[in-house]
Short mmCIF file of C-alpha atoms in Angstrom, two decimals:
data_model
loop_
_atom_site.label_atom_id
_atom_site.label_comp_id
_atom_site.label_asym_id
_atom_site.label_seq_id
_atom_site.Cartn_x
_atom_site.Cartn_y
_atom_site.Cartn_z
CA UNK A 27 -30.46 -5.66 -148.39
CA UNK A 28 -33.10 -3.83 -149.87
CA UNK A 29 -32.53 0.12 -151.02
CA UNK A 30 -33.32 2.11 -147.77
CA UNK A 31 -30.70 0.14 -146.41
CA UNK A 32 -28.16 2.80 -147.81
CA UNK A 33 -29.60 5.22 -146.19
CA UNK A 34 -28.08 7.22 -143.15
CA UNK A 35 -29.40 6.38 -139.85
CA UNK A 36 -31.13 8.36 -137.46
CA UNK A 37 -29.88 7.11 -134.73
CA UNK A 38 -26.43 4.41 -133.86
CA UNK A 39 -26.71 4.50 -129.80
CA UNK A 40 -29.65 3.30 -127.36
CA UNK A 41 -30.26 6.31 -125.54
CA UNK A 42 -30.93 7.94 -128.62
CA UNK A 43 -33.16 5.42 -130.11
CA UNK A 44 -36.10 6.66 -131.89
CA UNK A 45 -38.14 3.73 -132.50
CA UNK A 46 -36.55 0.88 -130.51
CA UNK A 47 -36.88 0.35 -126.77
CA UNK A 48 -36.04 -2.38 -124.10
CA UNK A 49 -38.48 -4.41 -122.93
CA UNK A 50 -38.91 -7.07 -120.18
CA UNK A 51 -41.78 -10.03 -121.74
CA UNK A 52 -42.13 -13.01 -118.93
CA UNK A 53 -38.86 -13.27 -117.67
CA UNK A 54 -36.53 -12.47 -121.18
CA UNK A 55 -34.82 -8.83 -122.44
CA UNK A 56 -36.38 -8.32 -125.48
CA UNK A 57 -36.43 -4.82 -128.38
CA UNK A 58 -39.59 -3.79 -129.34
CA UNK A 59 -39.67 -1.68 -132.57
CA UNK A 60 -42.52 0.83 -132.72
CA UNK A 61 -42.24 2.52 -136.16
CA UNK A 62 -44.55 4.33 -137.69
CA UNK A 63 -44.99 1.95 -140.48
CA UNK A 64 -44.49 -1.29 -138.90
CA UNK A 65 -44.10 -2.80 -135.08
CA UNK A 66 -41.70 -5.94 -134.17
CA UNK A 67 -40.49 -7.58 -131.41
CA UNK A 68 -37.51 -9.55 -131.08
CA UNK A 69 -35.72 -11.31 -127.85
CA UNK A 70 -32.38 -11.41 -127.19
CA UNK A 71 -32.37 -15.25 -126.44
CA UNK A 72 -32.69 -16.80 -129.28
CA UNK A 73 -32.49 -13.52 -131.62
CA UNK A 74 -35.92 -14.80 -132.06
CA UNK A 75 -38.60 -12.70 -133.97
CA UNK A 76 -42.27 -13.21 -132.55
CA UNK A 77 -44.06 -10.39 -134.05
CA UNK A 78 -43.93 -8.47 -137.39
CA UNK A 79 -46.62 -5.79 -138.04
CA UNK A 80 -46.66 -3.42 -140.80
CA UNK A 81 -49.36 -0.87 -141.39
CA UNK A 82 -51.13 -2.29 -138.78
CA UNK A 83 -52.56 -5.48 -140.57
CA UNK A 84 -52.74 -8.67 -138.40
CA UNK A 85 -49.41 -10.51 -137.34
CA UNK A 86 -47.47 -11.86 -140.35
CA UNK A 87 -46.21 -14.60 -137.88
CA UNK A 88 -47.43 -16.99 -135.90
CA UNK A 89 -46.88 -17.40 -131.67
CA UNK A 90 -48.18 -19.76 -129.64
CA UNK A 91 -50.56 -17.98 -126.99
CA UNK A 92 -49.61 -20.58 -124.68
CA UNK A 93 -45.79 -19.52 -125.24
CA UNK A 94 -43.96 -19.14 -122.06
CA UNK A 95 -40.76 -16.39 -122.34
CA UNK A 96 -38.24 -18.13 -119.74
CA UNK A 97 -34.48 -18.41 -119.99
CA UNK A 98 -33.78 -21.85 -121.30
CA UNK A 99 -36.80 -22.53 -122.97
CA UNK A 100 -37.24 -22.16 -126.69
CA UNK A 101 -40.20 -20.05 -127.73
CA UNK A 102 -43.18 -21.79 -129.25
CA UNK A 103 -44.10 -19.67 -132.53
CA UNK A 104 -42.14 -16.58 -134.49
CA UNK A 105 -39.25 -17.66 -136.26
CA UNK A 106 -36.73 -19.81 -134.11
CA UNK A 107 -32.97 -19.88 -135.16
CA UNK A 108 -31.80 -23.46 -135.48
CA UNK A 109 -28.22 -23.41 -135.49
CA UNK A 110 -25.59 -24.88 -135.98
CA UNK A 111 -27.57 -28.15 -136.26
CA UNK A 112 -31.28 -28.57 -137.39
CA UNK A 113 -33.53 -30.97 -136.21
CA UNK A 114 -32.53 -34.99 -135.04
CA UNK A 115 -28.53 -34.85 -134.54
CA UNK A 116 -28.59 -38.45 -135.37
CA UNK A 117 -30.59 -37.75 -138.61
CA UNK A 118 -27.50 -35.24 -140.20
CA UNK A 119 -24.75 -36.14 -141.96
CA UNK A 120 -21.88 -37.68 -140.30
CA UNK A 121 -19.68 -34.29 -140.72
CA UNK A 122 -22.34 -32.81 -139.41
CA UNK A 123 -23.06 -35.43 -136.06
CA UNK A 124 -19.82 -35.67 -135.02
CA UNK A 125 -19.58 -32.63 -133.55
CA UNK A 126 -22.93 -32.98 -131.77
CA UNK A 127 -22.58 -33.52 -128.20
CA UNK A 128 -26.37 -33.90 -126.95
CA UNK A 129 -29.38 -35.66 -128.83
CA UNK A 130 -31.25 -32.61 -128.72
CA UNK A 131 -32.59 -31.11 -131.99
CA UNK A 132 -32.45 -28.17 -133.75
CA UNK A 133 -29.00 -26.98 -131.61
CA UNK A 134 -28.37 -24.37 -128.96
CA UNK A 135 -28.91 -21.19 -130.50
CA UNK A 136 -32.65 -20.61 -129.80
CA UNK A 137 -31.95 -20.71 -126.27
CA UNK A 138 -28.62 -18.83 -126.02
CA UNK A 139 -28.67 -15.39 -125.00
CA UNK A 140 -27.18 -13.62 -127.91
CA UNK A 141 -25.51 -9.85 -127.96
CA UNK A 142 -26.84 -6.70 -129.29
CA UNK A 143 -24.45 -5.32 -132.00
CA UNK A 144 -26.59 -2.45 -133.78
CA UNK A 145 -29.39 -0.71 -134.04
CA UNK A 146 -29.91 1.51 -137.42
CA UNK A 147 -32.92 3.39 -137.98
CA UNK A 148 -34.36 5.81 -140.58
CA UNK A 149 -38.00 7.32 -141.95
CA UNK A 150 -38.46 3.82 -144.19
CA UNK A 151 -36.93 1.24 -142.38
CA UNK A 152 -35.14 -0.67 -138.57
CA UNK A 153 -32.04 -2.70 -138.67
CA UNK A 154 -31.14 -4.46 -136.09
CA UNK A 155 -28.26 -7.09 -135.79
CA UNK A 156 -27.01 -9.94 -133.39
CA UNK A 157 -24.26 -11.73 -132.81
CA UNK A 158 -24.01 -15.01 -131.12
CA UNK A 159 -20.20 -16.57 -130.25
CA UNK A 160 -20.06 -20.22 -130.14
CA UNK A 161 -17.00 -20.62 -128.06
CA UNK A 162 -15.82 -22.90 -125.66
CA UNK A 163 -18.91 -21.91 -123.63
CA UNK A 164 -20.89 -24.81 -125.32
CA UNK A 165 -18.39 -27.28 -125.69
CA UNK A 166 -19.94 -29.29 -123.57
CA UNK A 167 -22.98 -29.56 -126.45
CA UNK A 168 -20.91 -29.09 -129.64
CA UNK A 169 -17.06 -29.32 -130.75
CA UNK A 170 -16.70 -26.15 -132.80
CA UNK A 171 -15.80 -22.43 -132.95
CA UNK A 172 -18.28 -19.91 -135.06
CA UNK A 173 -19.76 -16.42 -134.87
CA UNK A 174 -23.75 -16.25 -135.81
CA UNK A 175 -24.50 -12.93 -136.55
CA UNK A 176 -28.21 -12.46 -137.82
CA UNK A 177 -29.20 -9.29 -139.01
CA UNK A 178 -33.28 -8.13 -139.44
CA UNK A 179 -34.15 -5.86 -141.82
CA UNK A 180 -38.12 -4.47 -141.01
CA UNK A 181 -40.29 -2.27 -143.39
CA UNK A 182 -43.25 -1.95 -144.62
CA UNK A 183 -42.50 -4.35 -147.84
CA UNK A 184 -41.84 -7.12 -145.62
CA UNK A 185 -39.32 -9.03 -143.53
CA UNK A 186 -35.56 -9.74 -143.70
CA UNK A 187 -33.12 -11.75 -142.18
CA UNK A 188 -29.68 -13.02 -143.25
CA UNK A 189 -27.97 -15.03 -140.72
CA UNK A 190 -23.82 -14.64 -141.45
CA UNK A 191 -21.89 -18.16 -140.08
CA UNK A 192 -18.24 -17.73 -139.76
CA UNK A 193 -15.50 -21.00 -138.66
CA UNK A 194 -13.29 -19.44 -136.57
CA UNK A 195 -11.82 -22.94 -135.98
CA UNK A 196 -8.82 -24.34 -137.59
CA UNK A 197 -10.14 -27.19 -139.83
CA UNK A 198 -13.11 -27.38 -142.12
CA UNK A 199 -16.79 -27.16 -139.75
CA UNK A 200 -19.81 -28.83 -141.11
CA UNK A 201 -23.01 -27.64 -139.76
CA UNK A 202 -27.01 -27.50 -140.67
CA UNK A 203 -29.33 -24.77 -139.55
CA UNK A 204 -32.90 -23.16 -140.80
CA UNK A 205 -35.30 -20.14 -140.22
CA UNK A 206 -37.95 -22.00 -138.68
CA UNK A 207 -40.35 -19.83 -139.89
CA UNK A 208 -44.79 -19.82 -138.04
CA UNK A 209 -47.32 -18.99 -140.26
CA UNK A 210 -50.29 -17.85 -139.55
CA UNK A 211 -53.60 -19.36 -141.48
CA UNK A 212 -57.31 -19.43 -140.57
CA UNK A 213 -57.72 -22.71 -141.74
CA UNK A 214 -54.91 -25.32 -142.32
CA UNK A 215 -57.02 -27.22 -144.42
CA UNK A 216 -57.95 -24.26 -147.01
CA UNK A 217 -53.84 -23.54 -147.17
CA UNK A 218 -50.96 -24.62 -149.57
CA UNK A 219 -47.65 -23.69 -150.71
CA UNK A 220 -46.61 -22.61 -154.54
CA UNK A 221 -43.36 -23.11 -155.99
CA UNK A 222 -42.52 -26.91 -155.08
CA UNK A 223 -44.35 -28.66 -157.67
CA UNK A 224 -42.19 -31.51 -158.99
CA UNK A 225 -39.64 -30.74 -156.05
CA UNK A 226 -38.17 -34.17 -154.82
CA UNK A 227 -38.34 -34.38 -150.71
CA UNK A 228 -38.05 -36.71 -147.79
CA UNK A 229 -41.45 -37.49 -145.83
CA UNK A 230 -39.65 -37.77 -142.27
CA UNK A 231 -43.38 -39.72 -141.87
CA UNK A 232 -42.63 -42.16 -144.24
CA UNK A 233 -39.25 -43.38 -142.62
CA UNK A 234 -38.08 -40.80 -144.39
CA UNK A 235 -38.80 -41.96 -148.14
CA UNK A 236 -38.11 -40.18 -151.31
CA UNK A 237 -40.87 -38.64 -153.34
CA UNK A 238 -41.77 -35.83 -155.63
CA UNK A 239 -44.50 -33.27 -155.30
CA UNK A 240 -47.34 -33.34 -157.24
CA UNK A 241 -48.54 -29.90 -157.41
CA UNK A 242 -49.00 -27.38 -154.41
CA UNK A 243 -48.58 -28.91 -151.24
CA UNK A 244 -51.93 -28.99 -149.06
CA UNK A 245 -52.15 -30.67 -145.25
CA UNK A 246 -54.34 -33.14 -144.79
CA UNK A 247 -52.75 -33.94 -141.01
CA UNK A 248 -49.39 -34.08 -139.81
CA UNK A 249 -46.66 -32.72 -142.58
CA UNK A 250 -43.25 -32.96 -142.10
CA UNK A 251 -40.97 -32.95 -145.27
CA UNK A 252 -37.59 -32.10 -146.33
CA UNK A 253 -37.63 -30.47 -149.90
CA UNK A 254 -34.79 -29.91 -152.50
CA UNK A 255 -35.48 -26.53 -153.25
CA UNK A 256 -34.34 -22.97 -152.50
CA UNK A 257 -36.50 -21.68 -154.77
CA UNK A 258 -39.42 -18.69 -154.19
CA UNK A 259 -42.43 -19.72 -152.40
CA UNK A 260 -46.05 -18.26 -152.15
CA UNK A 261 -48.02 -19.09 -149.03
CA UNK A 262 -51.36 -18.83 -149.97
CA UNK A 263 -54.34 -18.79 -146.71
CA UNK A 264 -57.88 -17.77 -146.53
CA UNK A 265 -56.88 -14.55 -145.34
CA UNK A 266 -53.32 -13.69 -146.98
CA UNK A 267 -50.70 -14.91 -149.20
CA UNK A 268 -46.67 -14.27 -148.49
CA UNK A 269 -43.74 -14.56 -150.23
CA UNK A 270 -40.69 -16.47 -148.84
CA UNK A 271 -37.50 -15.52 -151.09
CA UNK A 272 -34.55 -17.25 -149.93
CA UNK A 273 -31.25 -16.68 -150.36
CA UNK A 274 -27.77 -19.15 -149.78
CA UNK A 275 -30.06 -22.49 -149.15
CA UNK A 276 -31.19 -25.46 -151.27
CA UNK A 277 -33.60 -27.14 -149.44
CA UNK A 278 -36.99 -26.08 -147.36
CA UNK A 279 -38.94 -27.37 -144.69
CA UNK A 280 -42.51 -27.76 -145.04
CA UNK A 281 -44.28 -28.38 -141.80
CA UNK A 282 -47.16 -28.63 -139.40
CA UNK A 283 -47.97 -31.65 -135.92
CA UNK A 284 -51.85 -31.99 -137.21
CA UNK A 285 -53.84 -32.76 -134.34
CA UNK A 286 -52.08 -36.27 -132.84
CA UNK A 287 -48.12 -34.87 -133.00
CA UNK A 288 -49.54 -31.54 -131.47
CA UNK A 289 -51.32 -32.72 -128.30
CA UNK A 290 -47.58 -34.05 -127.34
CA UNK A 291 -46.18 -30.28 -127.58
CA UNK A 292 -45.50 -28.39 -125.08
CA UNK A 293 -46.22 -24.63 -125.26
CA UNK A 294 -48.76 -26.18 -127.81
CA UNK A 295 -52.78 -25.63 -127.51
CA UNK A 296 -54.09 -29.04 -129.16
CA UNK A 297 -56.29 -27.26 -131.18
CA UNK A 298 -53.44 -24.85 -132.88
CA UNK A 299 -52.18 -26.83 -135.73
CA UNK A 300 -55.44 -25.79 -137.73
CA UNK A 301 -53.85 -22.06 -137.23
CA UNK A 302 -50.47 -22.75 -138.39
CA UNK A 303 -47.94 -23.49 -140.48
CA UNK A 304 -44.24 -23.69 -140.80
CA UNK A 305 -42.32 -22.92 -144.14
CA UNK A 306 -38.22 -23.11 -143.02
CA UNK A 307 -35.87 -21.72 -144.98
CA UNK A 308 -32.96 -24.29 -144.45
CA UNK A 309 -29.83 -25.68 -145.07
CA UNK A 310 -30.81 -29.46 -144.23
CA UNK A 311 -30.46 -32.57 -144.94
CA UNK A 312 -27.93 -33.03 -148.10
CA UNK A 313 -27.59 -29.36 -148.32
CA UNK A 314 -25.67 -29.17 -145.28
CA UNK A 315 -22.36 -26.37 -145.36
CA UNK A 316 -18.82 -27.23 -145.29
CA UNK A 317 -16.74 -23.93 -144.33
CA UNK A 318 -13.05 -23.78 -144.32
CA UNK A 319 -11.36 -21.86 -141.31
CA UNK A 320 -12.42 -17.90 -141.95
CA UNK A 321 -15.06 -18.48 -144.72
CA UNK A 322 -18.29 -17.58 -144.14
CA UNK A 323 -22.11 -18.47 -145.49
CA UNK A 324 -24.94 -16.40 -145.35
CA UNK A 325 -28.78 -18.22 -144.99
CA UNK A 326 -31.48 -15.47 -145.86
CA UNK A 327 -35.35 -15.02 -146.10
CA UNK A 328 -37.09 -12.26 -147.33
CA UNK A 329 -41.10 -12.44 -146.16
CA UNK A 330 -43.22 -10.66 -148.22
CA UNK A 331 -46.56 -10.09 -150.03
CA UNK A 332 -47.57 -12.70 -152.31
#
């Protein structure tokens, strides 16, 4: 957590709320933080982020302005919460698949509704945490028992989350999951990412083939790579460069449709890969989590200034 954390809140109960207020966007509930050194908004399905603002600079993230904010339908942009399986089922490891019910990627926790379990405010900083539990409600998508509970941490240094997983099942539960993090850039082609030079990864476009990065990773079209690497990143655009400090993962997701994958989208202009870019902090591939019944693991991103 970082150090105003400690600090007492203002304010524990929603009526008394300082900075935080319902909201309705579309047709989803979702808290929109208006503090006087940053603004956020983040929806209850999904506990998906869309907007971070501190100081009033431009967006830190990335949305989709032809995202659509209806029950059941993942939100195109921000930072979706894939949980507790990221991307192809069939492409995880068999602990991991054989709880899978569905061939649908990236799991069911972007488009569950998920429950409000605090709001802590003070003069520096807004916590706010969520809780989502995977019970027998989705069994008929996945054979397990776990609480989610992802906590945000906003101020004007930058952007937390830590995302607790907890097996409440008897039995060991393998799952996969990542911060699916949007990016905003000016110009795709005048971006790259620092910190995963000699990194080994799997190009998922290359039938997923081994290979090692030679330097900072540019796009030059559609990008879609696994790497072995937890380690910090700098996001460097035309107009800003971020930090991405991660914390409990081993691999990262470096991503972006390029102008064929992204006419298939939906919630997609066909034009908005040259605006975008997605850096996931993950636990993929081989760096999948084995918990025992009661441990927990916690999968964390801080987003800050590069």
């Amino acid at each position: 957590m970082s150090e105003s954390s400690n600090k007492p809140p203002l304010s524990l109960s929603p009526g008394q709320w300082s900075f935080t207020r319902w909201n309705t966007i579309g047709q989803l509930e979702a808290l929109e933080v208006h503090h006087p050194l940053f603004e956020a908004t983040l929806f209850m399905q999904g506990a998906h982020l869309t907007r971070f603002i501190p100081n009033n600079e431009p967006d830190w993230l990335w949305l989709s302005p032809a995202a659509r904010f209806e029950p059941g339908r993942p939100i195109r942009g921000g930072i979706p919460v894939c949980w507790p399986w990221f991307g192809d089922p069939a492409r995880n490891a068999p602990e991991v698949r054989k709880r899978v019910k569905t061939p649908s990627p990236h799991g069911f926790a972007r488009t569950a509704l998920w429950k409000l379990e605090d709001v802590r405010e003070n003069a520096h900083e807004v916590e706010i945490s969520l809780s989502l539990d995977a019970n027998d409600d989705f069994a008929d998508v996945w054979n397990g028992h776990a609480l989610a509970l992802l906590t945000y941490s906003f101020s004007v240094r930058g952007c937390q989350l830590a995302l607790t997983t907890t097996n409440l099942r008897i039995g060991p539960l393998a799952f996969s999951q990542a911060l699916h993090t949007y990016l905003p850039t000016t110009d795709i082609t005048r971006s790259r990412v620092l910190g995963l030079g000699y990194r080994h990864y799997m190009d998922t476009l290359k039938d997923w083939e081994y290979c090692t990065q030679d330097g900072p990773v540019y796009f030059e079209g559609e990008t879609d790579r696994i790497y072995e690497s937890g380690e910090p990143l700098t996001i460097v655009t035309p107009s800003a460069s971020r930090k991405l400090t991660a914390v409990g993962s081993d691999s990262t997701v470096v991503w972006n449709p390029g102008p064929d994958k992204a006419a298939k989208l939906s919630d997609f202009p066909g034009s908005a890969w040259q605006t975008m870019l997605c850096v996931e902090t993950a636990n993929a591939a081989s760096d999948y989590r084995v918990l025992n019944e009661g441990q927990s693991h916690t999968l964390g991103v801080l987003i800050g200034r590069g």
